[in-house]
Amino acid sequence: MLEDLAIERHRAAIYRTDLSRPIKLALEFEIINTKTTFFDYGCGHGGDVERLTARDVKSAGWDPYYKPDAPLASADVVNFGYILNVIEDTEERLKSLQNAWKLADKVLIVAAQVLVSAISSKNQLAYGDGIVTRRNTFQKYYEQAELKQYIDSALEVDAVPVALGIFFVFRDEQEKENFRVECYRSRVIAPRIILATKKYENCKQELAPLIKFYTKRGRLPVEGELEPEAESKILVEFTSIRRAFKVILQATDEAEWDAIAYRRSLDTQVYLALVQFEEERPRFSELPEEIRHDIKAFFGTYRDACEVADEKLFSLAEPKIIRAACHKSKVGKFTPSALYVHIKALEELEPLLRIYEGCASRAFGRPEETTLIKLHTKEPRISYLYYPDFDTDAHPTLKASIVIDLKTFKITRGDYSTRENPPILHRKETFVTSEYPLYEQFARFTQLEVQAGLFENPSEIGTREGWQKCLEEKGIEIKGHQLNRVDRA
């Protein structure tokens, strides 16, 4: 019953000082912000409500046990977190989900504990926030696909997976598609000002919205896409958007703007390919207006854009094409069986490989603790690897992995935290790009290790014990990113 949920689900949360996983993701994706209202359906003691209120988010909550007299109120975003697992009565489970959906004006967050297979055994493990009832009477564990099917069927929607066991349900179809586009949009920054002309200096405030728009979409806005006040000021000062942008070009490097446009065209290819992979691609008229304008700007016609995207998507059926793309990649570390890339460098991969990874993350969500992504070349699999000490440890150990088989769509989890001899990383700079804040430090340290002869037998140093044996034989000790000789006398 919901009363048991309230007692047991939040008992451990009484002393929690951090936001729950679904709320963190909603903040990260800007689903929740200071302009949205928030309601927590089954809020317990109201910890998430209090913490969001402290972040200037207008928040409220209801709970059948701790806050039964609180009013049920509609809000832009409603959270229905880890409730489905513990309601035994199927009708009550369905009704609770539907009631929460009725309150959501824009987005419903649904989270439930899911099961994944364990690498080291034939058993299944619970993944996500644990739930233990006081009476130990009922637990409903879902598989990821089962959970999505249940939400879709109960609410007559197409829920969007954002992580294992966490879904966003959008009230507006176009907002849903815009969200999906944003998930695969590369991060870029506006070109720096290199020649501040008098005209630019006099009008830089008026030009700022145009710079922001072009950086985000890689093209000039059509009439009505800028805020009315911003567009009016530009037209008064320059008579047209194009003339205003010419002033920006005179103050910056035009090639950098071309590069942004190219990146955005690649982002559009990735989006269109993944739409086709997961479901029937929508008609052009069904796409959000901004995306339609993107397609016209980058490809001319929807048909041409889809042909480009489909060519890449269908080529994934050929293992040799994936392997060749991984081998040629300028980003990541290539091995005989896979390409490894840091999560923050993923968007630097060519579209084919971004689509390859997207076949997993679009269907299942990307585990939020991911450090490295492994793109397998011998079988269609994507692995998400967790190295919590990647930045601070010169040779971090693997703590956990999530492996998604793109043939069977089975999810397998590996827990390496208790292993005596876990895998470790070397040459950390190879997983990131030169823009990574610690790239130079990683590269310098690798060079020192090469000079010390530590990589002479690469097949023997892939685990913690093998690496430690190598260090002892060489008489070397590593602290942080410092390499020291050890006096054996």
Short mmCIF file of N, CA, C and O in Angstrom, two decimals, residues 419-473:
data_model
loop_
_atom_site.label_atom_id
_atom_site.label_comp_id
_atom_site.label_asym_id
_atom_site.label_seq_id
_atom_site.Cartn_x
_atom_site.Cartn_y
_atom_site.Cartn_z
N ARG A 419 36.38 -6.83 -6.05
CA ARG A 419 37.38 -7.73 -6.62
C ARG A 419 38.77 -7.38 -6.10
O ARG A 419 39.14 -6.22 -6.01
N GLU A 420 39.52 -8.41 -5.83
CA GLU A 420 40.87 -8.19 -5.32
C GLU A 420 41.82 -7.68 -6.39
O GLU A 420 42.80 -7.00 -6.09
N ASN A 421 41.54 -8.02 -7.64
CA ASN A 421 42.45 -7.64 -8.72
C ASN A 421 41.67 -7.05 -9.89
O ASN A 421 41.58 -7.63 -10.97
N PRO A 422 41.11 -5.85 -9.70
CA PRO A 422 40.28 -5.24 -10.75
C PRO A 422 41.13 -4.67 -11.89
O PRO A 422 42.33 -4.41 -11.72
N PRO A 423 40.52 -4.44 -13.06
CA PRO A 423 41.23 -3.79 -14.16
C PRO A 423 41.57 -2.34 -13.80
O PRO A 423 40.85 -1.70 -13.04
N ILE A 424 42.66 -1.85 -14.37
CA ILE A 424 43.05 -0.45 -14.16
C ILE A 424 43.34 0.20 -15.52
O ILE A 424 43.46 -0.49 -16.54
N LEU A 425 43.43 1.53 -15.52
CA LEU A 425 43.68 2.28 -16.74
C LEU A 425 45.13 2.77 -16.82
O LEU A 425 45.75 3.06 -15.79
N HIS A 426 45.60 2.89 -18.04
CA HIS A 426 46.89 3.53 -18.33
C HIS A 426 46.67 4.55 -19.45
O HIS A 426 45.66 4.51 -20.16
N ARG A 427 47.60 5.45 -19.62
CA ARG A 427 47.56 6.45 -20.70
C ARG A 427 46.21 7.17 -20.74
O ARG A 427 45.51 7.18 -21.76
N LYS A 428 45.85 7.81 -19.66
CA LYS A 428 44.53 8.42 -19.55
C LYS A 428 44.27 9.50 -20.59
O LYS A 428 43.12 9.75 -20.97
N GLU A 429 45.32 10.14 -21.07
CA GLU A 429 45.12 11.21 -22.05
C GLU A 429 44.54 10.68 -23.36
O GLU A 429 43.95 11.44 -24.14
N THR A 430 44.70 9.37 -23.62
CA THR A 430 44.19 8.82 -24.87
C THR A 430 42.66 8.72 -24.89
O THR A 430 42.06 8.58 -25.96
N PHE A 431 42.03 8.76 -23.74
CA PHE A 431 40.58 8.63 -23.67
C PHE A 431 39.85 9.97 -23.83
O PHE A 431 38.65 10.00 -24.09
N VAL A 432 40.58 11.06 -23.66
CA VAL A 432 39.97 12.38 -23.67
C VAL A 432 40.51 13.18 -24.85
O VAL A 432 41.36 12.71 -25.60
N THR A 433 40.01 14.38 -25.02
CA THR A 433 40.53 15.27 -26.06
C THR A 433 41.52 16.26 -25.45
O THR A 433 41.63 16.37 -24.22
N SER A 434 42.20 16.97 -26.29
CA SER A 434 43.19 17.95 -25.81
C SER A 434 42.53 19.10 -25.06
O SER A 434 43.22 19.87 -24.38
N GLU A 435 41.21 19.22 -25.19
CA GLU A 435 40.49 20.27 -24.49
C GLU A 435 40.16 19.89 -23.05
O GLU A 435 39.73 20.74 -22.27
N TYR A 436 40.36 18.64 -22.68
CA TYR A 436 40.06 18.20 -21.32
C TYR A 436 40.98 18.92 -20.34
O TYR A 436 42.19 19.03 -20.59
N PRO A 437 40.46 19.44 -19.24
CA PRO A 437 41.26 20.27 -18.33
C PRO A 437 42.56 19.63 -17.84
O PRO A 437 43.54 20.32 -17.62
N LEU A 438 42.56 18.30 -17.69
CA LEU A 438 43.75 17.62 -17.14
C LEU A 438 44.55 16.89 -18.22
O LEU A 438 45.44 16.11 -17.91
N TYR A 439 44.27 17.19 -19.47
CA TYR A 439 44.94 16.49 -20.56
C TYR A 439 46.45 16.61 -20.48
O TYR A 439 47.18 15.61 -20.58
N GLU A 440 46.96 17.82 -20.29
CA GLU A 440 48.41 18.03 -20.27
C GLU A 440 49.06 17.28 -19.11
O GLU A 440 50.13 16.68 -19.27
N GLN A 441 48.40 17.28 -17.96
CA GLN A 441 48.94 16.55 -16.81
C GLN A 441 48.99 15.05 -17.11
O GLN A 441 50.00 14.39 -16.83
N PHE A 442 47.93 14.52 -17.68
CA PHE A 442 47.91 13.10 -18.02
C PHE A 442 49.01 12.76 -19.01
O PHE A 442 49.72 11.75 -18.86
N ALA A 443 49.14 13.59 -20.06
CA ALA A 443 50.11 13.31 -21.12
C ALA A 443 51.54 13.36 -20.58
O ALA A 443 52.38 12.50 -20.93
N ARG A 444 51.84 14.36 -19.75
CA ARG A 444 53.20 14.47 -19.18
C ARG A 444 53.52 13.25 -18.31
O ARG A 444 54.63 12.72 -18.36
N PHE A 445 52.55 12.81 -17.54
CA PHE A 445 52.80 11.68 -16.65
C PHE A 445 53.00 10.39 -17.44
O PHE A 445 53.88 9.58 -17.12
N THR A 446 52.24 10.20 -18.50
CA THR A 446 52.43 9.03 -19.35
C THR A 446 53.83 9.02 -19.94
O THR A 446 54.48 7.96 -20.02
N GLN A 447 54.31 10.19 -20.37
CA GLN A 447 55.65 10.27 -20.93
C GLN A 447 56.70 9.84 -19.92
O GLN A 447 57.67 9.14 -20.25
N LEU A 448 56.52 10.24 -18.67
CA LEU A 448 57.44 9.82 -17.61
C LEU A 448 57.42 8.31 -17.42
O LEU A 448 58.46 7.68 -17.23
N GLU A 449 56.23 7.73 -17.50
CA GLU A 449 56.12 6.28 -17.34
C GLU A 449 56.76 5.54 -18.50
O GLU A 449 57.39 4.49 -18.32
N VAL A 450 56.61 6.08 -19.70
CA VAL A 450 57.24 5.47 -20.88
C VAL A 450 58.76 5.50 -20.72
O VAL A 450 59.46 4.51 -20.97
N GLN A 451 59.29 6.65 -20.30
CA GLN A 451 60.73 6.79 -20.11
C GLN A 451 61.25 5.85 -19.03
O GLN A 451 62.40 5.40 -19.09
N ALA A 452 60.40 5.54 -18.07
CA ALA A 452 60.81 4.64 -16.98
C ALA A 452 60.66 3.17 -17.37
O ALA A 452 60.99 2.28 -16.58
N GLY A 453 60.15 2.90 -18.58
CA GLY A 453 60.03 1.52 -19.05
C GLY A 453 58.88 0.75 -18.45
O GLY A 453 58.89 -0.49 -18.44
N LEU A 454 57.85 1.45 -17.99
CA LEU A 454 56.75 0.78 -17.32
C LEU A 454 55.76 0.11 -18.27
O LEU A 454 54.96 -0.71 -17.85
N PHE A 455 55.82 0.45 -19.55
CA PHE A 455 54.86 -0.10 -20.49
C PHE A 455 55.50 -1.12 -21.44
O PHE A 455 54.99 -1.39 -22.52
N GLU A 456 56.62 -1.70 -21.03
CA GLU A 456 57.33 -2.64 -21.90
C GLU A 456 56.56 -3.93 -22.11
O GLU A 456 56.69 -4.58 -23.15
N ASN A 457 55.74 -4.33 -21.14
CA ASN A 457 54.95 -5.56 -21.24
C ASN A 457 53.47 -5.23 -21.00
O ASN A 457 52.92 -5.52 -19.94
N PRO A 458 52.81 -4.63 -22.00
CA PRO A 458 51.44 -4.15 -21.80
C PRO A 458 50.43 -5.23 -21.42
O PRO A 458 49.46 -4.95 -20.71
N SER A 459 50.65 -6.46 -21.84
CA SER A 459 49.70 -7.53 -21.54
C SER A 459 49.72 -7.93 -20.06
O SER A 459 48.81 -8.61 -19.59
N GLU A 460 50.76 -7.50 -19.32
CA GLU A 460 50.92 -7.92 -17.93
C GLU A 460 50.53 -6.85 -16.92
O GLU A 460 50.57 -7.10 -15.72
N ILE A 461 50.14 -5.66 -17.38
CA ILE A 461 49.91 -4.56 -16.43
C ILE A 461 48.47 -4.06 -16.45
O ILE A 461 48.18 -2.98 -15.93
N GLY A 462 47.57 -4.84 -17.00
CA GLY A 462 46.18 -4.39 -17.13
C GLY A 462 45.35 -4.49 -15.86
O GLY A 462 44.24 -3.97 -15.80
N THR A 463 45.90 -5.17 -14.84
CA THR A 463 45.19 -5.29 -13.57
C THR A 463 46.03 -4.68 -12.46
O THR A 463 47.23 -4.42 -12.62
N ARG A 464 45.41 -4.45 -11.33
CA ARG A 464 46.10 -3.80 -10.21
C ARG A 464 47.29 -4.62 -9.73
O ARG A 464 48.38 -4.06 -9.47
N GLU A 465 47.14 -5.95 -9.62
CA GLU A 465 48.24 -6.77 -9.14
C GLU A 465 49.39 -6.81 -10.15
O GLU A 465 50.57 -6.72 -9.76
N GLY A 466 49.04 -6.93 -11.43
CA GLY A 466 50.09 -6.94 -12.45
C GLY A 466 50.84 -5.63 -12.50
O GLY A 466 52.08 -5.61 -12.67
N TRP A 467 50.13 -4.53 -12.33
CA TRP A 467 50.76 -3.21 -12.34
C TRP A 467 51.67 -3.03 -11.13
O TRP A 467 52.79 -2.52 -11.25
N GLN A 468 51.19 -3.45 -9.97
CA GLN A 468 52.00 -3.31 -8.76
C GLN A 468 53.28 -4.14 -8.86
O GLN A 468 54.34 -3.70 -8.42
N LYS A 469 53.18 -5.31 -9.45
CA LYS A 469 54.36 -6.15 -9.63
C LYS A 469 55.38 -5.45 -10.54
O LYS A 469 56.59 -5.48 -10.27
N CYS A 470 54.87 -4.81 -11.61
CA CYS A 470 55.76 -4.08 -12.52
C CYS A 470 56.47 -2.95 -11.80
O CYS A 470 57.67 -2.74 -11.97
N LEU A 471 55.73 -2.20 -10.99
CA LEU A 471 56.32 -1.08 -10.25
C LEU A 471 57.41 -1.57 -9.30
O LEU A 471 58.47 -0.94 -9.17
N GLU A 472 57.14 -2.67 -8.63
CA GLU A 472 58.13 -3.21 -7.67
C GLU A 472 59.38 -3.66 -8.40
O GLU A 472 60.51 -3.44 -7.91
N GLU A 473 59.22 -4.29 -9.56
CA GLU A 473 60.39 -4.74 -10.33
C GLU A 473 61.23 -3.57 -10.82
O GLU A 473 62.46 -3.67 -10.92
#
